[in-house]
């Protein structure tokens, strides 16, 4: 059976309920203050309470409503692989680019995405990655004087 | 007389070679961003913001503003040639612009779009010069309650225009307000949810949040499946419209210019609403409404003029009240603050060079766009042919470097990726981004105005209804939020929702 919008809304409601409750409880640990002298926890507390009430309302609505079938979460069977791989590449780049240096990390990052997300030939991927890394270095480091990590190779 | 002196000051500022250069860079970058689908002016301004740190605030704002109105020019190119709007505000241009291109009149469509944008840009700049100073004087009478209610109204308008459920849009707005509370409390200096991270002391960075929500999330949504594009392959020629084209287009352009400017003043996705409204008006006024959608030049001239004029109008709330009316202006607000300038009623008096310099630069920028874009259309067409599998890694790289170079912080890059994940999932779950972004931007301001108002009134929330201007803003907000429950207005809202769907506000 296909997923319905109701299911998505319930998941979202649960998430926002958690966020609201967290902020409201956290606000209690700092000073909420009074109406005539609101403290730093005033807005987080009342905002959290309002978010909890709204997510409960969203939950209640989904219970009453007839669930409309939603299109599948991913439009193609392998979409999830591309999405996950792109996020992983972003995280990996952030983790290693100070160690590898901006130019090398950029070369690997672009090369990976060009080769594996919408697969291109090895030669094309190499040329795109190398030129992107080189142009990015010239643009950001040499021209715009952006301080980017050089890594162990000093690139 | 005073006005002329101010205009002269603006011209003086603008004719500084460095300012001219940055204005040029801004409009060219803006056009490029407008041409490329999947990268909006919000992300582009955010990406380029760190590169303006070494120049004066005036130069920086001139360039960043150029990106905004330049993007409106560029958006029409993709609509006409590829039938894919580079910006949501150019969606309507696809209807007649693409049909004109298929009939071999791509040149005339592109030409009239550029001329229309220039004429409307001129109208907007004149309007901005005349309306902003008196409005700023009026806004001087605003106290904390009026500001709080006005900001609430801004969020209410975005919620009203949000696609889908109002409740979901409200949830996003409150979520944005809560994220906005993270960081050091400006009144008591208490650290709130900073987890000991220095980067969070000043609050969640606006740029990482916007780059994540709009830049990364948009790219990730696009990599789910390959985008196929169909080009009009005939050569683009005869860019100068004929006399008949001018006769057919001049009034739609002027009407679109005025309409766009006034809609632009209101919070919300003004360029897109004004373009659709202009199209509807031209269709109604036309002797041949049945021919709209088959390549009528009026259907290109009016909307293109309207969306460009709306960008000029959108600067008014920023310059006079210090309040952003959409996400692009929100990033510009961030840019003002980073450069140590507080937009608001005192901006025109305290920084006349910035205000008048920016306004005149918009005029000069519009002229640059006109002169540059007609001969450069061939280059933009080539840019459009860069396949998405090669383009998207470059967009992501720009996002990564743009955020990192803000404060050389990997925490902010992680935040951007986090917001990217959230933005991607929120789109899938049909939650609107605009209320979140606006609430995030004005959240800290709203909080301080709320607390100040309550202190002034000794804890009585009635202060917000006792002040007439504040009460009026609240009344309008309330009316907007409950009006969808009235079926007739609810249907009208659904029509508006369809119009603004997908817009970057």
XYZ file of C-alpha atoms in Angstrom:
660
model
C 0.000 0.000 0.000
C 1.305 3.452 -0.906
C 2.154 6.041 1.683
C -0.409 8.713 2.448
C 0.109 12.362 3.272
C -1.403 11.553 6.688
C 1.541 9.352 7.537
C 4.032 12.063 6.556
C 2.088 14.622 8.588
C 2.050 12.347 11.634
C 5.809 11.848 11.434
C 6.280 15.609 11.102
C 3.883 16.267 13.994
C 5.843 13.866 16.208
C 9.103 15.594 15.286
C 7.808 19.095 15.999
C 6.138 17.875 19.226
C 9.573 16.696 20.349
C 11.215 19.983 19.364
C 8.534 22.063 21.138
C 8.689 19.964 24.291
C 12.478 20.153 24.300
C 12.507 23.954 24.042
C 9.803 24.343 26.715
C 11.660 22.053 29.125
C 14.994 23.657 28.352
C 13.525 27.107 29.005
C 12.652 25.970 32.529
C 16.347 25.414 33.221
C 17.123 29.055 32.405
C 15.025 31.938 33.672
C 11.548 32.246 32.133
C 10.799 35.415 34.087
C 7.383 36.979 34.544
C 5.082 38.879 32.157
C 6.293 42.220 33.489
C 9.924 41.142 33.365
C 10.403 38.395 30.777
C 13.630 36.446 31.101
C 15.819 34.689 28.508
C 13.608 31.593 28.688
C 10.355 33.485 28.030
C 10.136 33.061 24.264
C 11.645 29.555 24.137
C 9.108 28.464 26.783
C 5.974 29.936 25.212
C 7.189 29.200 21.692
C 7.801 25.583 22.716
C 4.337 25.307 24.263
C 2.718 26.763 21.129
C 4.687 24.361 18.914
C 3.553 21.413 21.050
C -0.082 22.547 20.753
C 0.206 23.014 16.997
C 1.771 19.612 16.443
C -0.989 18.014 18.512
C -3.521 19.831 16.307
C -1.781 18.532 13.189
C -1.876 15.040 14.641
C -5.586 15.387 15.457
C -6.370 16.584 11.924
C -4.607 13.612 10.353
C -6.747 11.276 12.464
C -9.982 12.786 11.190
C -8.898 13.134 7.572
C -9.129 10.511 4.870
C -5.540 9.924 3.809
C -4.702 11.042 0.300
C -2.184 8.810 -1.441
C 1.123 10.627 -1.800
C 3.601 10.113 -4.602
C 6.393 7.769 -3.540
C 9.067 9.415 -1.415
C 11.694 8.952 -4.128
C 10.670 9.431 -7.769
C 13.004 6.688 -9.075
C 14.114 3.413 -7.548
C 17.746 4.512 -7.279
C 17.056 8.137 -6.255
C 17.827 7.335 -2.631
C 21.315 6.195 -3.550
C 22.084 9.504 -5.298
C 20.626 11.558 -2.443
C 22.503 9.598 0.233
C 25.761 9.632 -1.718
C 25.558 13.409 -2.199
C 24.977 14.011 1.510
C 27.809 11.609 2.407
C 30.116 13.440 -0.014
C 29.239 16.777 1.608
C 29.911 15.435 5.108
C 33.146 13.752 4.020
C 34.369 16.955 2.358
C 33.715 18.898 5.549
C 35.558 16.291 7.604
C 38.686 15.938 5.504
C 39.299 19.149 3.623
C 41.543 20.679 6.274
C 43.648 17.505 6.306
C 43.799 16.998 2.537
C 43.820 20.661 1.670
C 41.268 22.618 -0.344
C 42.542 21.749 -3.827
C 42.914 17.995 -3.355
C 39.653 17.689 -1.394
C 37.809 19.674 -4.070
C 39.258 17.475 -6.818
C 38.084 14.317 -5.029
C 34.685 15.796 -4.116
C 33.845 16.987 -7.630
C 35.320 13.855 -9.206
C 33.200 11.603 -6.976
C 29.961 13.474 -7.660
C 30.515 13.722 -11.424
C 31.543 10.052 -11.736
C 28.989 8.415 -9.480
C 25.800 10.495 -9.186
C 24.910 10.724 -12.874
C 27.766 8.509 -14.103
C 30.077 10.158 -16.639
C 33.149 8.625 -18.257
C 36.368 8.465 -16.191
C 38.098 10.871 -18.557
C 35.299 13.428 -18.406
C 35.076 13.139 -14.617
C 38.835 13.641 -14.314
C 38.878 16.680 -16.596
C 35.893 18.314 -14.824
C 37.310 17.601 -11.351
C 40.813 18.804 -12.209
C 39.652 21.992 -13.912
C 37.130 22.742 -11.143
C 39.804 22.284 -8.459
C 42.269 24.455 -10.337
C 39.809 27.239 -11.179
C 38.418 27.198 -7.617
C 41.958 27.581 -6.239
C 42.710 30.463 -8.593
C 39.375 32.146 -7.890
C 39.045 31.713 -4.140
C 42.646 31.514 -2.934
C 44.583 33.620 -5.423
C 41.995 36.168 -6.569
C 39.562 36.534 -3.653
C 42.251 35.878 -1.005
C 40.012 33.452 0.900
C 41.913 31.634 3.651
C 41.391 27.971 2.813
C 43.272 25.025 4.352
C 46.349 23.833 2.468
C 46.503 20.353 3.995
C 49.491 18.045 4.311
C 50.535 18.575 0.678
C 50.523 22.339 1.055
C 48.143 22.716 -1.936
C 15.993 70.895 -4.114
C 16.962 68.548 -1.330
C 16.016 65.617 -3.529
C 18.348 66.821 -6.288
C 21.226 67.142 -3.831
C 20.603 63.605 -2.679
C 20.440 62.322 -6.234
C 23.743 64.085 -6.972
C 25.249 62.445 -3.900
C 24.037 59.061 -5.166
C 25.514 59.696 -8.619
C 28.813 60.701 -7.021
C 28.926 57.493 -4.976
C 28.013 55.389 -7.995
C 30.530 56.856 -10.364
C 33.354 55.761 -8.092
C 35.206 53.247 -10.303
C 35.214 50.560 -7.605
C 31.462 50.902 -7.089
C 30.876 50.743 -10.828
C 32.997 47.598 -11.022
C 31.116 45.916 -8.163
C 27.781 46.967 -9.640
C 28.888 45.343 -12.899
C 30.014 42.149 -11.120
C 26.708 42.060 -9.227
C 24.467 42.353 -12.263
C 26.508 39.841 -14.270
C 26.479 37.336 -11.384
C 22.774 37.988 -10.920
C 22.045 37.305 -14.574
C 24.107 34.127 -14.403
C 22.196 32.985 -11.330
C 18.913 33.868 -12.997
C 19.893 31.851 -16.053
C 20.893 28.764 -14.092
C 17.928 26.810 -12.744
C 18.497 25.478 -9.236
C 20.447 28.410 -7.841
C 18.436 31.429 -6.729
C 19.456 34.966 -5.839
C 19.193 34.170 -2.104
C 21.883 31.511 -2.273
C 23.970 33.598 -4.684
C 23.975 36.633 -2.386
C 24.818 34.393 0.543
C 27.692 32.780 -1.390
C 29.197 36.092 -2.461
C 28.643 37.919 0.831
C 31.959 36.844 2.416
C 33.795 38.244 -0.600
C 32.486 41.726 0.145
C 34.054 41.946 3.612
C 37.137 43.757 2.352
C 35.184 46.548 0.610
C 33.077 49.380 2.062
C 29.424 48.694 2.992
C 28.182 50.886 0.108
C 30.197 48.928 -2.452
C 29.073 45.629 -0.945
C 25.374 46.522 -0.922
C 25.573 47.887 -4.486
C 26.934 44.534 -5.664
C 24.510 42.401 -3.653
C 21.505 44.450 -4.814
C 22.762 44.011 -8.395
C 22.556 40.246 -7.973
C 18.892 40.532 -6.975
C 17.586 42.562 -9.889
C 20.090 40.974 -12.297
C 18.571 37.575 -11.475
C 15.178 38.811 -12.658
C 16.714 39.648 -16.047
C 18.425 36.282 -16.298
C 15.312 34.337 -15.301
C 13.509 35.394 -18.459
C 16.230 33.969 -20.726
C 15.665 30.390 -19.556
C 11.890 30.816 -19.695
C 11.993 31.945 -23.292
C 14.650 29.594 -24.651
C 14.291 26.432 -22.603
C 10.767 26.714 -21.209
C 12.309 26.313 -17.735
C 12.031 29.395 -15.546
C 15.374 30.260 -13.958
C 13.352 32.034 -11.260
C 9.776 31.378 -10.139
C 8.916 34.946 -11.094
C 9.625 34.056 -14.723
C 7.225 31.096 -14.766
C 4.552 33.125 -16.522
C 7.028 34.279 -19.182
C 7.256 30.665 -20.364
C 3.663 30.792 -21.603
C 4.125 33.335 -24.357
C 7.904 33.735 -24.415
C 8.593 30.095 -25.254
C 5.824 30.096 -27.863
C 7.394 33.186 -29.442
C 10.744 31.359 -29.508
C 9.159 28.346 -31.210
C 7.815 30.674 -33.865
C 11.337 31.981 -34.498
C 10.820 35.201 -32.502
C 13.093 34.373 -29.557
C 15.131 37.501 -30.278
C 12.117 39.798 -30.047
C 10.941 38.094 -26.840
C 14.355 38.395 -25.195
C 14.717 41.966 -26.391
C 11.348 43.112 -25.127
C 11.938 41.331 -21.816
C 15.192 43.271 -21.397
C 13.677 46.618 -22.420
C 10.608 45.966 -20.261
C 12.809 45.182 -17.273
C 14.785 48.366 -17.855
C 11.727 50.618 -18.120
C 10.120 49.024 -15.069
C 13.388 49.179 -13.158
C 13.431 52.907 -13.850
C 9.871 53.304 -12.557
C 10.806 51.363 -9.407
C 13.899 53.454 -8.759
C 11.895 56.675 -9.113
C 9.219 55.262 -6.796
C 11.841 54.237 -4.272
C 13.304 57.760 -4.266
C 9.922 59.339 -3.690
C 8.310 56.880 -1.262
C 11.147 55.732 1.013
C 12.147 59.024 2.718
C 8.608 60.036 3.859
C 7.865 56.471 4.958
C 11.063 56.409 7.007
C 9.961 59.618 8.753
C 6.584 58.038 9.519
C 8.296 54.927 10.873
C 10.235 57.047 13.365
C 7.036 57.171 15.414
C 7.107 53.377 15.812
C 7.887 51.980 19.244
C 8.574 48.357 20.265
C 4.862 47.303 20.155
C 4.394 48.662 16.612
C 7.575 46.941 15.439
C 6.570 43.652 17.025
C 3.120 43.756 15.418
C 4.556 44.746 12.044
C 6.966 41.822 12.110
C 4.104 39.537 13.090
C 2.187 40.881 10.096
C 5.129 40.075 7.808
C 5.122 36.471 9.007
C 1.302 36.305 8.777
C 1.400 37.368 5.129
C 3.942 34.687 4.301
C 1.854 32.109 6.157
C -1.235 33.231 4.241
C 0.588 32.820 0.943
C 2.229 29.525 1.890
C 1.332 26.600 -0.312
C -0.829 24.052 1.499
C -1.864 23.993 5.114
C -1.818 27.193 7.182
C -1.187 25.094 10.281
C 1.985 23.657 8.746
C 3.167 27.133 7.773
C 2.492 28.326 11.328
C 4.488 25.396 12.686
C 7.419 26.368 10.469
C 7.206 30.001 11.630
C 7.242 29.017 15.315
C 10.075 26.587 14.633
C 11.994 29.449 13.006
C 11.354 31.680 16.022
C 12.643 28.958 18.342
C 15.814 28.437 16.305
C 16.228 32.202 16.417
C 16.389 32.063 20.213
C 19.554 29.935 20.130
C 22.616 31.968 21.091
C 23.409 34.599 23.660
C 20.352 36.467 24.975
C 20.871 40.107 24.028
C 19.299 41.439 27.243
C 20.637 39.150 30.006
C 23.685 37.720 28.158
C 22.531 34.195 29.078
C 23.803 31.462 26.747
C 20.914 29.533 25.246
C 21.533 26.102 23.687
C 24.963 27.085 22.407
C 26.443 23.717 23.522
C 29.629 25.586 24.351
C 30.240 26.359 20.676
C 31.615 29.809 19.989
C 29.918 29.837 16.563
C 26.486 29.660 18.185
C 26.990 32.551 20.612
C 25.759 35.028 18.006
C 22.886 32.724 17.162
C 22.385 30.260 14.338
C 24.072 31.821 11.320
C 21.646 33.133 8.755
C 23.895 32.331 5.813
C 24.487 28.638 6.689
C 20.753 28.270 7.313
C 19.705 29.857 4.021
C 22.404 28.106 1.992
C 21.302 24.793 3.506
C 17.563 25.356 3.116
C 17.703 26.795 -0.393
C 21.069 25.865 -1.933
C 21.853 22.345 -0.655
C 18.226 21.189 -0.307
C 17.400 22.366 -3.835
C 20.404 20.573 -5.328
C 19.658 17.375 -3.424
C 16.038 17.466 -4.614
C 17.317 17.859 -8.177
C 19.725 14.911 -8.030
C 16.829 12.534 -7.401
C 16.333 12.367 -11.142
C 18.142 13.790 -14.124
C 16.704 17.037 -15.471
C 16.053 16.857 -19.209
C 15.996 20.175 -21.052
C 14.590 20.958 -24.455
C 16.232 23.853 -26.268
C 14.943 26.047 -29.004
C 17.819 25.445 -31.374
C 17.163 28.217 -33.878
C 19.664 31.062 -33.745
C 18.638 33.966 -31.562
C 18.589 37.041 -33.762
C 16.767 40.341 -34.258
C 16.938 41.302 -30.606
C 15.672 44.799 -31.251
C 11.871 44.774 -31.173
C 10.021 46.157 -34.196
C 7.887 49.286 -34.076
C 4.770 47.108 -33.859
C 6.320 45.179 -30.941
C 6.911 48.484 -29.159
C 3.346 49.638 -29.813
C 1.998 46.379 -28.377
C 4.311 46.367 -25.376
C 4.804 49.890 -24.129
C 1.612 50.126 -22.042
C 1.937 46.617 -20.601
C 5.465 47.584 -19.547
C 4.369 50.803 -17.851
C 1.385 49.144 -16.169
C 3.610 46.248 -15.087
C 6.186 48.689 -13.718
C 3.731 50.487 -11.445
C 1.953 47.298 -10.422
C 5.220 45.527 -9.599
C 6.495 48.429 -7.547
C 3.419 48.639 -5.338
C 3.130 44.875 -4.885
C 6.862 44.834 -4.145
C 6.375 46.993 -1.068
C 4.237 44.289 0.559
C 5.929 41.400 2.332
C 5.929 38.132 0.448
C 7.016 36.764 -2.909
C 6.285 40.045 -4.696
C 8.107 39.400 -8.002
C 6.109 36.261 -8.675
C 2.733 37.660 -7.598
C 3.219 40.858 -9.573
C 4.215 38.921 -12.707
C 1.093 36.745 -12.524
C -1.144 39.726 -11.751
C 0.315 41.682 -14.647
C -0.316 38.753 -16.994
C -3.930 38.515 -15.820
C -4.442 42.274 -16.306
C -2.937 42.276 -19.792
C -5.067 39.333 -20.792
C -8.168 41.099 -19.525
C -7.317 44.362 -21.303
C -6.307 42.710 -24.557
C -8.558 42.723 -27.617
C -7.439 39.147 -28.245
C -7.304 37.420 -24.854
C -7.793 34.049 -26.550
C -4.384 34.418 -28.213
C -2.526 34.626 -24.875
C -0.394 31.541 -24.486
C 0.313 31.333 -28.199
C 3.148 33.866 -28.325
C 1.686 37.314 -27.527
C 4.406 39.861 -26.847
C 2.239 41.612 -24.229
C 2.385 38.387 -22.196
C 6.154 38.780 -21.995
C 6.462 42.566 -21.646
C 4.005 43.056 -18.746
C 5.149 40.265 -16.392
C 8.847 40.880 -17.045
C 8.382 44.561 -16.243
C 6.353 43.732 -13.128
C 8.818 41.258 -11.625
C 11.710 43.662 -12.107
C 9.870 46.611 -10.580
C 8.887 44.430 -7.620
C 12.537 43.967 -6.682
C 12.856 47.756 -6.372
C 9.704 47.985 -4.252
C 10.966 45.193 -1.992
C 13.800 47.449 -0.810
C 11.359 49.899 0.780
C 10.543 47.892 3.937
C 14.269 47.227 4.371
C 15.405 50.816 3.955
C 12.583 52.392 5.957
C 11.664 49.845 8.626
C 14.641 47.515 8.688
C 12.344 44.581 8.014
C 12.955 42.062 5.239
C 9.991 41.288 3.018
C 11.419 38.105 1.524
C 14.391 35.782 1.911
C 16.590 37.665 -0.582
C 16.072 40.894 1.328
C 16.596 38.928 4.547
C 20.096 37.990 3.403
C 20.682 41.612 2.427
C 19.591 42.597 5.934
C 22.209 40.167 7.225
C 24.758 41.839 4.925
C 23.882 45.273 6.348
C 24.382 43.975 9.877
C 27.660 42.221 9.053
C 28.905 45.532 7.659
C 27.855 47.274 10.885
C 24.834 49.115 9.519
C 21.404 48.925 11.122
C 18.664 49.316 8.505
C 15.564 51.166 9.687
C 14.036 54.630 9.839
C 17.397 56.233 10.663
C 19.268 54.634 7.758
C 18.488 57.363 5.228
C 19.478 60.118 7.682
C 22.590 58.387 9.047
C 23.912 56.829 5.844
C 22.658 58.964 2.946
C 25.569 57.802 0.783
C 24.494 54.198 1.199
C 20.807 54.793 0.523
C 21.148 57.170 -2.428
C 24.225 55.377 -3.770
C 22.360 52.058 -3.825
C 19.311 53.608 -5.484
C 21.290 55.301 -8.227
C 23.367 52.131 -8.664
C 20.127 50.276 -9.358
C 19.449 52.686 -12.179
C 22.962 52.366 -13.554
C 22.825 48.588 -13.042
C 19.593 48.401 -15.031
C 21.252 50.315 -17.870
C 24.276 47.985 -17.690
C 21.979 44.987 -17.893
C 20.287 46.379 -20.945
C 23.541 47.151 -22.738
C 25.234 43.922 -21.676
C 22.517 41.354 -21.875
C 21.385 41.834 -25.406
C 24.830 41.063 -26.853
C 25.572 38.476 -24.136
C 22.487 36.357 -24.716
C 24.564 33.972 -26.856
C 26.879 33.357 -23.896
C 23.958 32.741 -21.528
C 22.581 30.186 -23.966
C 25.959 28.397 -23.885
C 25.933 28.496 -20.062
C 22.503 26.906 -20.120
C 23.893 24.016 -22.128
C 26.234 22.961 -19.279
C 24.715 19.621 -18.244
C 23.292 19.405 -14.718
C 25.476 16.405 -13.742
C 28.456 18.751 -14.100
C 26.761 21.857 -12.767
C 25.428 20.577 -9.444
C 28.810 19.619 -7.887
C 29.983 23.152 -8.681
C 26.939 24.693 -6.987
C 27.595 22.544 -3.906
C 31.248 23.590 -3.935
C 30.225 27.249 -3.986
C 27.898 26.630 -1.027
C 30.657 24.874 0.948
C 33.318 27.497 0.273
C 30.840 30.364 0.741
C 29.828 29.198 4.215
C 33.311 28.183 5.311
C 34.846 31.499 4.307
C 32.329 33.430 6.459
C 34.115 32.590 9.715
C 36.463 29.777 8.648
C 34.323 27.467 10.701
C 33.578 23.812 10.023
C 30.746 24.011 12.555
C 28.925 26.425 10.244
C 29.488 24.078 7.296
C 27.985 21.266 9.388
C 25.049 23.544 10.204
C 24.532 24.183 6.503
C 24.500 20.457 5.763
C 22.076 19.940 8.673
C 19.744 22.610 7.326
C 20.124 21.011 3.896
C 18.857 17.686 5.268
C 16.019 19.437 7.076
C 15.099 21.512 4.011
C 15.087 18.454 1.768
C 12.844 16.490 4.146
C 10.575 19.502 4.763
C 9.962 19.788 1.000
C 9.123 16.095 0.862
C 6.702 16.479 3.772
C 5.202 19.563 2.094
C 6.303 22.121 4.658
C 6.945 25.649 3.455
C 10.384 27.214 3.836
C 9.477 30.920 3.642
C 7.840 31.367 7.098
C 10.768 29.551 8.728
C 13.387 31.753 7.092
C 11.605 35.010 7.824
C 10.930 33.975 11.432
C 14.566 32.957 11.823
C 15.764 36.310 10.523
C 13.447 38.570 12.452
C 13.060 36.246 15.459
C 15.753 37.895 17.597
C 14.364 41.361 16.747
C 10.826 40.215 17.538
C 11.922 38.750 20.840
C 13.605 41.936 22.008
C 10.628 44.092 20.899
C 8.212 41.724 22.637
C 10.153 41.780 25.889
C 10.646 45.546 25.763
C 6.927 46.069 25.115
C 6.025 43.884 28.090
C 8.484 45.723 30.330
C 7.067 49.096 29.194
C 3.490 47.958 29.879
C 4.385 46.341 33.240
C 3.450 42.922 31.919
C 0.234 43.805 30.142
C -0.069 42.246 26.659
C -2.855 44.778 26.028
C -0.165 47.265 24.981
C -0.257 45.676 21.525
C -3.937 46.555 21.051
C -3.901 49.870 22.880
C -1.501 51.424 20.366
C -3.579 52.143 17.235
C -0.935 51.314 14.593
C 0.038 48.125 16.388
C -3.640 47.179 16.760
C -4.165 47.706 13.029
C -1.229 45.427 12.156
C -2.522 42.763 14.535
C -6.023 43.029 13.111
C -4.751 42.525 9.567
C -2.605 39.570 10.717
C -5.591 37.973 12.428
C -7.787 38.552 9.389
C -5.190 36.914 7.148
C -4.878 33.867 9.365
C -8.583 33.224 9.823
C -9.740 34.276 6.355
C -9.036 30.903 4.678
C -11.810 29.506 6.863
C -14.254 31.690 4.919
C -14.842 29.608 1.822
C -14.849 32.379 -0.782
C -11.572 33.898 0.432
C -10.208 30.408 0.975
C -10.663 29.668 -2.736
C -8.936 32.928 -3.661
C -6.046 31.945 -1.387
C -5.784 28.567 -3.108
C -5.394 30.412 -6.419
C -2.623 32.543 -4.914
C -1.000 29.439 -3.465
C -0.776 27.903 -6.922
C 0.886 31.080 -8.134
C 3.535 31.274 -5.440
C 4.232 27.546 -5.252
C 7.946 26.904 -5.472
C 8.854 30.529 -5.022
C 11.938 31.411 -3.072
C 10.632 33.910 -0.570
